[in-house]
Short mmCIF file of C-alpha atoms and ligand atoms in Angstrom, two decimals:
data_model
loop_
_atom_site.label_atom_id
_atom_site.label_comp_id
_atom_site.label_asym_id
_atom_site.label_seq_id
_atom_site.Cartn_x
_atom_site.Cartn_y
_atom_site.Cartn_z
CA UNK A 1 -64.91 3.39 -27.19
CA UNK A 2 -62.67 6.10 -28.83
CA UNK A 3 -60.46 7.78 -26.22
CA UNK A 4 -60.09 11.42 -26.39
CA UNK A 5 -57.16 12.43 -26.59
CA UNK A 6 -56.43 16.04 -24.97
CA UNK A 7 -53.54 17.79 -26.09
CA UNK A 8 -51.22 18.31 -23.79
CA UNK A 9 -48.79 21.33 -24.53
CA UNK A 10 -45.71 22.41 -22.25
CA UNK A 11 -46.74 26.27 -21.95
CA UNK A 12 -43.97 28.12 -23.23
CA UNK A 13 -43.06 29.38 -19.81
CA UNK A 14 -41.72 26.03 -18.97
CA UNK A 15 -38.91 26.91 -21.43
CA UNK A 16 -35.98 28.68 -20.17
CA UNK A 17 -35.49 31.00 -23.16
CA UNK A 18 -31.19 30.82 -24.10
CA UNK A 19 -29.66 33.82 -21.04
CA UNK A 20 -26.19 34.72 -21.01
CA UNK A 21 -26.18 36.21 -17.01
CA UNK A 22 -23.12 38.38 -15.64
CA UNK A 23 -22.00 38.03 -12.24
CA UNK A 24 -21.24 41.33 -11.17
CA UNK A 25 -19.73 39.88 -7.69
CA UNK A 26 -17.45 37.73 -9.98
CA UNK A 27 -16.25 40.85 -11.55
CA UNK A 28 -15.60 42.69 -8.03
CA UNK A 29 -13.63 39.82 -6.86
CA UNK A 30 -11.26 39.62 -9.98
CA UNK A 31 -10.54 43.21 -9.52
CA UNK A 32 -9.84 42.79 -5.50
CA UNK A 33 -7.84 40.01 -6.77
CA UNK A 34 -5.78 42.40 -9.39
CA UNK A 35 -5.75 45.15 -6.49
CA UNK A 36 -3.65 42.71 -4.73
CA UNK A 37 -1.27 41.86 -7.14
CA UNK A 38 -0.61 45.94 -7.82
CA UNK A 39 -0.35 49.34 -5.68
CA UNK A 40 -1.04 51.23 -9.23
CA UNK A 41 -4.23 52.47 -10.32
CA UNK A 42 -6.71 49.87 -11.78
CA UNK A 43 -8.41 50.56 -15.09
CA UNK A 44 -11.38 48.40 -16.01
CA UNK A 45 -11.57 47.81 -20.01
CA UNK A 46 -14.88 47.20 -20.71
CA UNK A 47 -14.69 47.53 -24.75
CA UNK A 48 -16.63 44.99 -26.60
CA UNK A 49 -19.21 45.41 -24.61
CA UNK A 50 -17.78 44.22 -21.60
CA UNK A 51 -16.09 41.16 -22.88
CA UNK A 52 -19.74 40.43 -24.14
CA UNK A 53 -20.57 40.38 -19.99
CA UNK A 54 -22.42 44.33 -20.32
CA UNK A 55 -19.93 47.17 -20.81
CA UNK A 56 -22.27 49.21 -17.63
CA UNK A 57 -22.74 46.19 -16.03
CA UNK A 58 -18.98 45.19 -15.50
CA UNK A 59 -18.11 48.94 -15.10
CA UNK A 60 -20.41 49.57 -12.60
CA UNK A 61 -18.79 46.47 -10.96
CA UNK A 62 -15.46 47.42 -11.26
CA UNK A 63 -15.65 50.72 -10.23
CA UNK A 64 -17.59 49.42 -6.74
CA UNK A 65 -14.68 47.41 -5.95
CA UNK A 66 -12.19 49.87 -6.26
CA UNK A 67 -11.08 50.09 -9.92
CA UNK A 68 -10.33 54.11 -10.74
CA UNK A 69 -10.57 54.34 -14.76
CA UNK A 70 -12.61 53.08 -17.42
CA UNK A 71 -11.06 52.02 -20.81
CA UNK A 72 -12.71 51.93 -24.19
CA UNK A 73 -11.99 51.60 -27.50
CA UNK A 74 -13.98 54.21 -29.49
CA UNK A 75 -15.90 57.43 -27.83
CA UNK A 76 -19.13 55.97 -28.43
CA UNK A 77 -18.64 53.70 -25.94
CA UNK A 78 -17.27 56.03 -23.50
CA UNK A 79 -20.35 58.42 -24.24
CA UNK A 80 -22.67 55.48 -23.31
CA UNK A 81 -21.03 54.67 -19.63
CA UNK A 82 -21.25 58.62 -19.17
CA UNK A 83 -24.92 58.39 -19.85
CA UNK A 84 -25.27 55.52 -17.45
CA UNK A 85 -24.05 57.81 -14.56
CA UNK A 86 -20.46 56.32 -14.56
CA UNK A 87 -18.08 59.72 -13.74
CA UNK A 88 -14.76 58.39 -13.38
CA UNK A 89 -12.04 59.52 -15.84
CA UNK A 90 -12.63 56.92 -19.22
CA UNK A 91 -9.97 56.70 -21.88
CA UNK A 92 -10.81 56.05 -25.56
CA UNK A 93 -7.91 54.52 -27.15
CA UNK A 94 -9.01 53.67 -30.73
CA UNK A 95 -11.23 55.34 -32.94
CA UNK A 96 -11.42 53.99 -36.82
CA UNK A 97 -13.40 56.85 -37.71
CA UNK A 98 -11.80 59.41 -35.81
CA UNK A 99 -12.17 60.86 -32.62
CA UNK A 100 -15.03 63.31 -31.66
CA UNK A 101 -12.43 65.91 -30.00
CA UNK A 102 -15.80 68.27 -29.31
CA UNK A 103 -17.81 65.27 -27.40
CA UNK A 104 -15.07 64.47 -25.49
CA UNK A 105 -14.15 67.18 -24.44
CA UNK A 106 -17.52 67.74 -23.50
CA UNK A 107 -17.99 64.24 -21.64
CA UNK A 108 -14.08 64.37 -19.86
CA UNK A 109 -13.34 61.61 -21.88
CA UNK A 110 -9.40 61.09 -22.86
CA UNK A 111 -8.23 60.01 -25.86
CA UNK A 112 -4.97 58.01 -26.74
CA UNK A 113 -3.51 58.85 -30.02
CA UNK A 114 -0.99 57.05 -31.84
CA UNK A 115 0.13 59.04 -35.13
CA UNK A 116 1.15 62.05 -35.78
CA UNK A 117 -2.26 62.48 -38.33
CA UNK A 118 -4.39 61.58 -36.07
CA UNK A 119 -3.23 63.75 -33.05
CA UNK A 120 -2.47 66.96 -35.78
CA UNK A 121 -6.70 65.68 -36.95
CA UNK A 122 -7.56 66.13 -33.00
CA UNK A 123 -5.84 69.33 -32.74
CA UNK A 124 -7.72 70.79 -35.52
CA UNK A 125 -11.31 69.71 -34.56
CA UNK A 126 -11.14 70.35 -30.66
CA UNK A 127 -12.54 73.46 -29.74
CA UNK A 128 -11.81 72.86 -25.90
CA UNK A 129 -8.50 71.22 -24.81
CA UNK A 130 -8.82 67.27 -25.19
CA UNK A 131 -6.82 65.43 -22.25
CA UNK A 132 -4.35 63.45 -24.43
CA UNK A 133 -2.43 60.12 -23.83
CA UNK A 134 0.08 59.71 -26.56
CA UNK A 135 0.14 56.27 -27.17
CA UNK A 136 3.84 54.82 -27.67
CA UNK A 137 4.31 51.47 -29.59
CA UNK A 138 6.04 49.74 -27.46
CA UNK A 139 6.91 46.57 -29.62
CA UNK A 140 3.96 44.67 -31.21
CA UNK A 141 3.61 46.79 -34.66
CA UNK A 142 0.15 47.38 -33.59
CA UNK A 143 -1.05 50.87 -33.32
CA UNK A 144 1.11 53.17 -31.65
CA UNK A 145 3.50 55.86 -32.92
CA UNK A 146 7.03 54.36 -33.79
CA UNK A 147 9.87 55.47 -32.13
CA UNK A 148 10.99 57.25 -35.08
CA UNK A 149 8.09 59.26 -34.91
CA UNK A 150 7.76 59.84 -31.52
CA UNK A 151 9.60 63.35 -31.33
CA UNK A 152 7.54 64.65 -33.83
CA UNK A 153 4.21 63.32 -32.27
CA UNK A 154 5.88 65.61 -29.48
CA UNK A 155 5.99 68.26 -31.50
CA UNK A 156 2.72 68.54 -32.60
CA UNK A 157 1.44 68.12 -29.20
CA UNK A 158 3.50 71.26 -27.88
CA UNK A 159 1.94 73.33 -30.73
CA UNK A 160 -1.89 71.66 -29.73
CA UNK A 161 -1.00 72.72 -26.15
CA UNK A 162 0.62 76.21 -27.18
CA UNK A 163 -3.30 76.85 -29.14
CA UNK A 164 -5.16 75.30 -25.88
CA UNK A 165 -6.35 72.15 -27.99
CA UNK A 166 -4.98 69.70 -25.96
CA UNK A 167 -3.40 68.67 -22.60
CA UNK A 168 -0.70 65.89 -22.35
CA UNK A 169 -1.88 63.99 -19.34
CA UNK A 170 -0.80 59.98 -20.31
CA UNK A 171 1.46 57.79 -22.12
CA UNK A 172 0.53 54.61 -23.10
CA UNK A 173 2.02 51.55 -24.16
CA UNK A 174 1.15 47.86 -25.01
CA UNK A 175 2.54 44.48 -23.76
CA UNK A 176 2.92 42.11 -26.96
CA UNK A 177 4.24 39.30 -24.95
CA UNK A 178 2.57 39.19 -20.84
CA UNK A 179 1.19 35.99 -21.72
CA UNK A 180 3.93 34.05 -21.15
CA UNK A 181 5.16 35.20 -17.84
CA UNK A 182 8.09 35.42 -18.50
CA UNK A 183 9.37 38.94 -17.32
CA UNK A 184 12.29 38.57 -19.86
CA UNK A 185 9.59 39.05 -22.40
CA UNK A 186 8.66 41.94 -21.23
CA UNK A 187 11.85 43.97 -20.77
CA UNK A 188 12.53 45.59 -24.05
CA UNK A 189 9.11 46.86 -23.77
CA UNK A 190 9.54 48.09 -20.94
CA UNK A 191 12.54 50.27 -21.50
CA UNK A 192 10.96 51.70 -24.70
CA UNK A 193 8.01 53.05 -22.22
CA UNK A 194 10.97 54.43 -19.87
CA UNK A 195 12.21 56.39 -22.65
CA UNK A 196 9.02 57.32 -24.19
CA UNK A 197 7.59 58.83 -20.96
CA UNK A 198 11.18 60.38 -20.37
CA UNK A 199 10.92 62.03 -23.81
CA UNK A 200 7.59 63.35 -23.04
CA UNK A 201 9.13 65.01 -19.82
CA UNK A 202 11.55 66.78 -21.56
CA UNK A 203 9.47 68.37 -23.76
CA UNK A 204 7.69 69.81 -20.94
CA UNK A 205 4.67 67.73 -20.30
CA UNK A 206 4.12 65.80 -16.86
CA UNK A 207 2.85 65.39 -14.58
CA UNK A 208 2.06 61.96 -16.70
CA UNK A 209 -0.12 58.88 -16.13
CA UNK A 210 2.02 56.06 -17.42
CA UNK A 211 0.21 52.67 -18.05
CA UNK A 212 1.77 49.85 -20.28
CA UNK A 213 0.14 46.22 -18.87
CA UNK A 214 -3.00 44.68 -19.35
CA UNK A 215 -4.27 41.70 -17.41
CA UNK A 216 -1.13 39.21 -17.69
CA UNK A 217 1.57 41.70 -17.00
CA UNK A 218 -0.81 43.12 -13.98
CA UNK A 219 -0.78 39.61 -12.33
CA UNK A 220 2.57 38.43 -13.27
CA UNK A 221 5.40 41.46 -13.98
CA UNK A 222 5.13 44.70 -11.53
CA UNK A 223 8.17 45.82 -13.47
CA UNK A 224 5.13 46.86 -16.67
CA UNK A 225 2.88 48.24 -13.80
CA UNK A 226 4.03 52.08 -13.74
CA UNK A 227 1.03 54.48 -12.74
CA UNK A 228 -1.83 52.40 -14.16
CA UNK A 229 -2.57 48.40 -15.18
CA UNK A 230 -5.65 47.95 -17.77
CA UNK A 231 -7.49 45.32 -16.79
CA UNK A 232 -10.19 43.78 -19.24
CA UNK A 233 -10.00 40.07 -19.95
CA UNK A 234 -9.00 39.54 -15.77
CA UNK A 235 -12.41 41.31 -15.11
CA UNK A 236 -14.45 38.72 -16.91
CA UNK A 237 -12.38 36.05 -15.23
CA UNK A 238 -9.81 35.22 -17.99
CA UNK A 239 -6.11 35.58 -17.30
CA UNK A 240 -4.44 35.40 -20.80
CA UNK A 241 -1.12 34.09 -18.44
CA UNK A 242 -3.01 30.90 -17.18
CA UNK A 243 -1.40 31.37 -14.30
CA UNK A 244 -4.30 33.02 -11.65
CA UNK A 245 -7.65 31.91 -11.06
CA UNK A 246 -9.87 34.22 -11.47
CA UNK A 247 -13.82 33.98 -11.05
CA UNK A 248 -15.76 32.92 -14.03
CA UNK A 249 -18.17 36.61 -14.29
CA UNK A 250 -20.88 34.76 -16.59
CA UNK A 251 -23.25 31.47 -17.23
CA UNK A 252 -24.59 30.47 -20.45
CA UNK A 253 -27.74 28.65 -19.82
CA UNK A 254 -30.68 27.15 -22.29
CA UNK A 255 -33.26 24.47 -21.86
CA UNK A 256 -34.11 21.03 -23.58
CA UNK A 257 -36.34 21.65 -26.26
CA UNK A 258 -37.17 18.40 -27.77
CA UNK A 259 -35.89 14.96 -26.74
CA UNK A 260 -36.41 11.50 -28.26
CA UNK A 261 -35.16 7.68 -27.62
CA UNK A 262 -32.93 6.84 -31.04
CA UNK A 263 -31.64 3.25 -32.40
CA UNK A 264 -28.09 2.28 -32.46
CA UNK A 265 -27.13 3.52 -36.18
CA UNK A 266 -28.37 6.75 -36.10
CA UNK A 267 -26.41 9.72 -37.80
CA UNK A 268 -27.15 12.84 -36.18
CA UNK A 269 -27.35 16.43 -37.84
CA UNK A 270 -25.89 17.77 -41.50
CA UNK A 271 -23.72 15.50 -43.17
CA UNK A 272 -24.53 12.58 -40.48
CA UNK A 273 -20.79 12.99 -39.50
CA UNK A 274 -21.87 11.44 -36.04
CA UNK A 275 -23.25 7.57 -36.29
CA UNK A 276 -24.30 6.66 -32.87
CA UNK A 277 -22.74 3.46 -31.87
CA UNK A 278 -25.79 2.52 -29.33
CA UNK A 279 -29.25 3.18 -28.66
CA UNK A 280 -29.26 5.90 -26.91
CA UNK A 281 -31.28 9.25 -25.74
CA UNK A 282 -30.97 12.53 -27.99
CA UNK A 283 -31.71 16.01 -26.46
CA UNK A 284 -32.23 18.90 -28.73
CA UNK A 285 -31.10 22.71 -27.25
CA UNK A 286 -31.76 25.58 -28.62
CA UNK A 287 -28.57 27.21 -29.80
CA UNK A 288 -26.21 27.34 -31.84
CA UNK A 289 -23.32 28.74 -33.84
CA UNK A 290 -25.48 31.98 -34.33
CA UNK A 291 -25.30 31.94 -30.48
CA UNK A 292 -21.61 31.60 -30.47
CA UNK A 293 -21.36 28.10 -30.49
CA UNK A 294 -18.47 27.91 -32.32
CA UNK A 295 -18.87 25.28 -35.25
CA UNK A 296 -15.46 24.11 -34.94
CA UNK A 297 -15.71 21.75 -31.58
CA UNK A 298 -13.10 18.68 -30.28
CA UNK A 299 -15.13 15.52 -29.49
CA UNK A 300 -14.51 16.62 -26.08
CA UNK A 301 -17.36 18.77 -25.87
CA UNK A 302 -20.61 18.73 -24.01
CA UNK A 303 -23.04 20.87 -21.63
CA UNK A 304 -24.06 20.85 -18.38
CA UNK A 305 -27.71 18.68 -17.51
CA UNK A 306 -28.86 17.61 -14.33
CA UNK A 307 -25.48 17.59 -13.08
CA UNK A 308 -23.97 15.45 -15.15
CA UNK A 309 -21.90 16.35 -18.74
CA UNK A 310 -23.25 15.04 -21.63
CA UNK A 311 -20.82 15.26 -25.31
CA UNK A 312 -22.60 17.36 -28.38
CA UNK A 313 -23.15 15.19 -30.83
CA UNK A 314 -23.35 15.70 -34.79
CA UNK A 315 -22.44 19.02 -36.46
CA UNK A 316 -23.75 22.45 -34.83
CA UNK A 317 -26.39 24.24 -36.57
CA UNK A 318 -26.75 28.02 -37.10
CA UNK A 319 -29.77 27.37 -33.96
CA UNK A 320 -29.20 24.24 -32.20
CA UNK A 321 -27.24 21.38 -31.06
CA UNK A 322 -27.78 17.92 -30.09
CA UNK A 323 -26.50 16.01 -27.20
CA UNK A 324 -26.63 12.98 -26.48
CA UNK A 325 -27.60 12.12 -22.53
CA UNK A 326 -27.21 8.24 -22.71
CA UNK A 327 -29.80 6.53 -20.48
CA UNK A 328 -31.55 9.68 -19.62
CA UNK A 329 -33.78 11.22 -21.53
CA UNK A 330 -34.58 14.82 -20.12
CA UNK A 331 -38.13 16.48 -20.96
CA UNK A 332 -38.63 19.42 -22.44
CA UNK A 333 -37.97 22.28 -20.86
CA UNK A 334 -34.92 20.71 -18.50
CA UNK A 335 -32.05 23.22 -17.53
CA UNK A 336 -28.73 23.17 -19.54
CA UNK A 337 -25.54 25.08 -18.64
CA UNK A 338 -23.32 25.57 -21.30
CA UNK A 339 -20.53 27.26 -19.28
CA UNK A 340 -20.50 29.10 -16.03
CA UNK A 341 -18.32 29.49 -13.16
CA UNK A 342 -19.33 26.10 -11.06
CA UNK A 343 -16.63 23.87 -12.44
CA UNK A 344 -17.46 19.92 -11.97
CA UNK A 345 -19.88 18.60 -14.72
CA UNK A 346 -20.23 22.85 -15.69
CA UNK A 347 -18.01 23.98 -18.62
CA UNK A 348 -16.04 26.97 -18.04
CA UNK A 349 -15.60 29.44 -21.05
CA UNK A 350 -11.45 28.23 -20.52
CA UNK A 351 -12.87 24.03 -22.21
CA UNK A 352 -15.33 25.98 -24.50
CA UNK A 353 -11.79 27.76 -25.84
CA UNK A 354 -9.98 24.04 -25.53
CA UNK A 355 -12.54 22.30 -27.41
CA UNK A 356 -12.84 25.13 -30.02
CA UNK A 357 -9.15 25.52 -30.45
CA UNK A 358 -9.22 29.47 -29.19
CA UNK A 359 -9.18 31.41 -26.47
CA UNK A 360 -11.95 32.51 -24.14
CA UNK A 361 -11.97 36.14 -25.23
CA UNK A 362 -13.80 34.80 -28.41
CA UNK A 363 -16.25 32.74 -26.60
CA UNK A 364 -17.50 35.33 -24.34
CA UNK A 365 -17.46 38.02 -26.64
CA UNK A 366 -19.06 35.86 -29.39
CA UNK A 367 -22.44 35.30 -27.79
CA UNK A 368 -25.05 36.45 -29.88
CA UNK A 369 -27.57 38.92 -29.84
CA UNK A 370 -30.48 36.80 -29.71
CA UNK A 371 -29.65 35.59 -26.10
CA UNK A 372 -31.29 36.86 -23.42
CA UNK A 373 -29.09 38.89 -21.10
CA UNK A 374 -29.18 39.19 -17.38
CA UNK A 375 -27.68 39.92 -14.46
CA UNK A 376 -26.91 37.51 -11.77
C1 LIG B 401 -8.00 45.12 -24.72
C2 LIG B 401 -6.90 45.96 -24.22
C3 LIG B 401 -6.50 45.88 -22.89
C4 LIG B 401 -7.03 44.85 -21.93
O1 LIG B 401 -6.32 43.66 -22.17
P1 LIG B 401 -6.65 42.32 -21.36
O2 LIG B 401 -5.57 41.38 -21.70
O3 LIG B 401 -7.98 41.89 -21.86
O4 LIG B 401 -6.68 42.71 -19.93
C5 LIG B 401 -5.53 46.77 -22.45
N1 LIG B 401 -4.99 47.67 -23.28
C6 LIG B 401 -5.33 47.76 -24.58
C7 LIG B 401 -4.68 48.76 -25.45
C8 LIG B 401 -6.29 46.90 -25.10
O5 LIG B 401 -6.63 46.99 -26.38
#
């Protein structure tokens, strides 16, 4: 008698296709959280896409629970949360191809400038007045006019505002050292912004928006608050201070796609780097450094099945990794978390920067474009 054999296939449906979701109620409770720590107004920086969470998705967020300004790096950006119906005041604060002065003034979007070429560049493309921040450096040698210069950035602005090109509403600084809350660390800086912003009153500008801190000097120094704290790493649930906890705003989540029993002896992946000291169960998932896995990982590492943490084993590929679940072997198409905001046997994106020797901004924002996105 010859059996037949009927194929049996998992449909594809049983596979949960690799989905970064955002938590959007994750993202309102950071910025209640930040709202507590400050009286000034609370700017949501949603550059990079949103910390790689959905620049509109976070905004809209953020804005709901009560934060009054957007942040952005280049106008683009700015131009796309206008489209999206977002119509609070949005600053663009760095723009490697130069600044569209027409568009925003157009959209109401401000821009920070931080030279004296770039803001004379603005003055001579904006046909309507562009609402200005001039953007101080306040210590960190990283964009921002120097001190030296900052008289004639003044200048140049009076003569833009003379010719109705621009309108001086901002000054802006940068905290090189918040992380370490240590309000020492923060002091010089903060004395540079005094005297910037007082500069910028003398020469006949004001009333002014001042805003120097991001997330760690929002939650740990209310001497860097001024008018306005920038929030973007706190909104995504990372405080670069380590010294709040804030709500993890996304989960990284794939599926087994292949598993198999395997012999003590067994090397695993390129190079066979990992020789399995037991027998043991092996479970293939579907990602990999492509999908901002980074390729550098601690031993320490693992993912999220069944409720229980299993280590990645062997090197990770450009589109998968292997992990190794022991006793159990999970069937195709069994949920894996990679991080999310659960804790217990569910990595947050704070071990995925451990194990990777970083820190969490380059997890989240490293997720690649072939995951799914969605919002929780
Ligand atoms: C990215 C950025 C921020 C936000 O910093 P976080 O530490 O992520 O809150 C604020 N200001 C400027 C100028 C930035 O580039």
């Amino acid at each position: 008698m010859t059996a037949v054999l009927t194929p049996t296939r998992t449909p594809l449906s049983a596979l949960v296709a690799p989905t970064l979701q955002t938590i959007p109620e994750a993202v309102a409770a950071n910025v209640r959280q930040v709202r507590a720590a400050t009286s000034s107004t609370v700017m949501a920086v949603v550059k990079a896409d949103g910390y790689g969470h959905g620049a509109v998705t976070v905004a809209r967020a953020a804005v709901d629970a009560g934060a009054e300004w957007l942040g952005v790096t280049e106008v683009a950006e700015a131009v796309a949360l206008r489209e999206a119906g977002l119509s609070v005041p949005i600053l663009s604060w760095l723009n490697p191809a130069g600044a569209d002065a027409v568009r925003a003034a157009a959209q109401r979007i401000d821009i920070a400038v931080g030279s004296v070429e770039e803001l004379r560049q603005l003055v001579a493309d904006a046909e309507e007045p562009v609402r200005v921040h001039l953007h101080l450096d306040t210590g960190m040698a990283r964009g921002g006019c120097a001190v030296d210069d900052w008289a004639e950035l003044l200048r140049v602005a009076r003569r833009g505002a003379a010719a109705g090109r621009l309108e001086v509403v901002g000054v802006m600084g940068h905290l090189p050292r918040a992380d370490e809350a240590d309000p020492a660390a923060n002091a010089a800086a903060v004395l540079r912004m005094r005297q910037g912003r007082d500069a910028v009153l003398r020469a006949g500008f004001g009333p002014l928006l001042v805003h120097l801190a991001a997330t760690a000097g929002a939650l740990t120094d209310p001497s860097t608050h001024f008018g306005m704290v920038r929030i973007g790493a706190g909104l995504v649930g990372i405080d670069p201070s380590e010294t709040v906890a804030l709500a993890g705003a996304s989960r990284f989540t794939a599926s087994v796609v292949h598993s198999a029993g395997v012999p003590a002896g067994t090397a695993v992946g390129y190079g066979g780097t990992c020789v399995l000291p037991r027998a043991t169960h092996l479970g293939l998932v579907g990602v990999g450094y492509a999908d901002g896995i980074p390729r550098q990982l601690s031993a320490e590492a693992g993912v999220e099945i069944g409720g229980r943490r299993y280590p990645i084993v062997g090197r990770v590929s450009m589109d998968q990794i292997v992990v190794d679940t022991g006793e159990e072997r999970y069937p195709r198409g069994t949920a894996v978390t990679l991080f999310g905001p659960e804790g217990g046997a569910v990595p947050s994106i704070q071990d995925w920067a451990r194990w990777a020797g970083t820190i969490p901004h380059t997890i989240v924002t490293g997720i690649g474009p072939r995951v799914q996105r969605s919002i929780a």
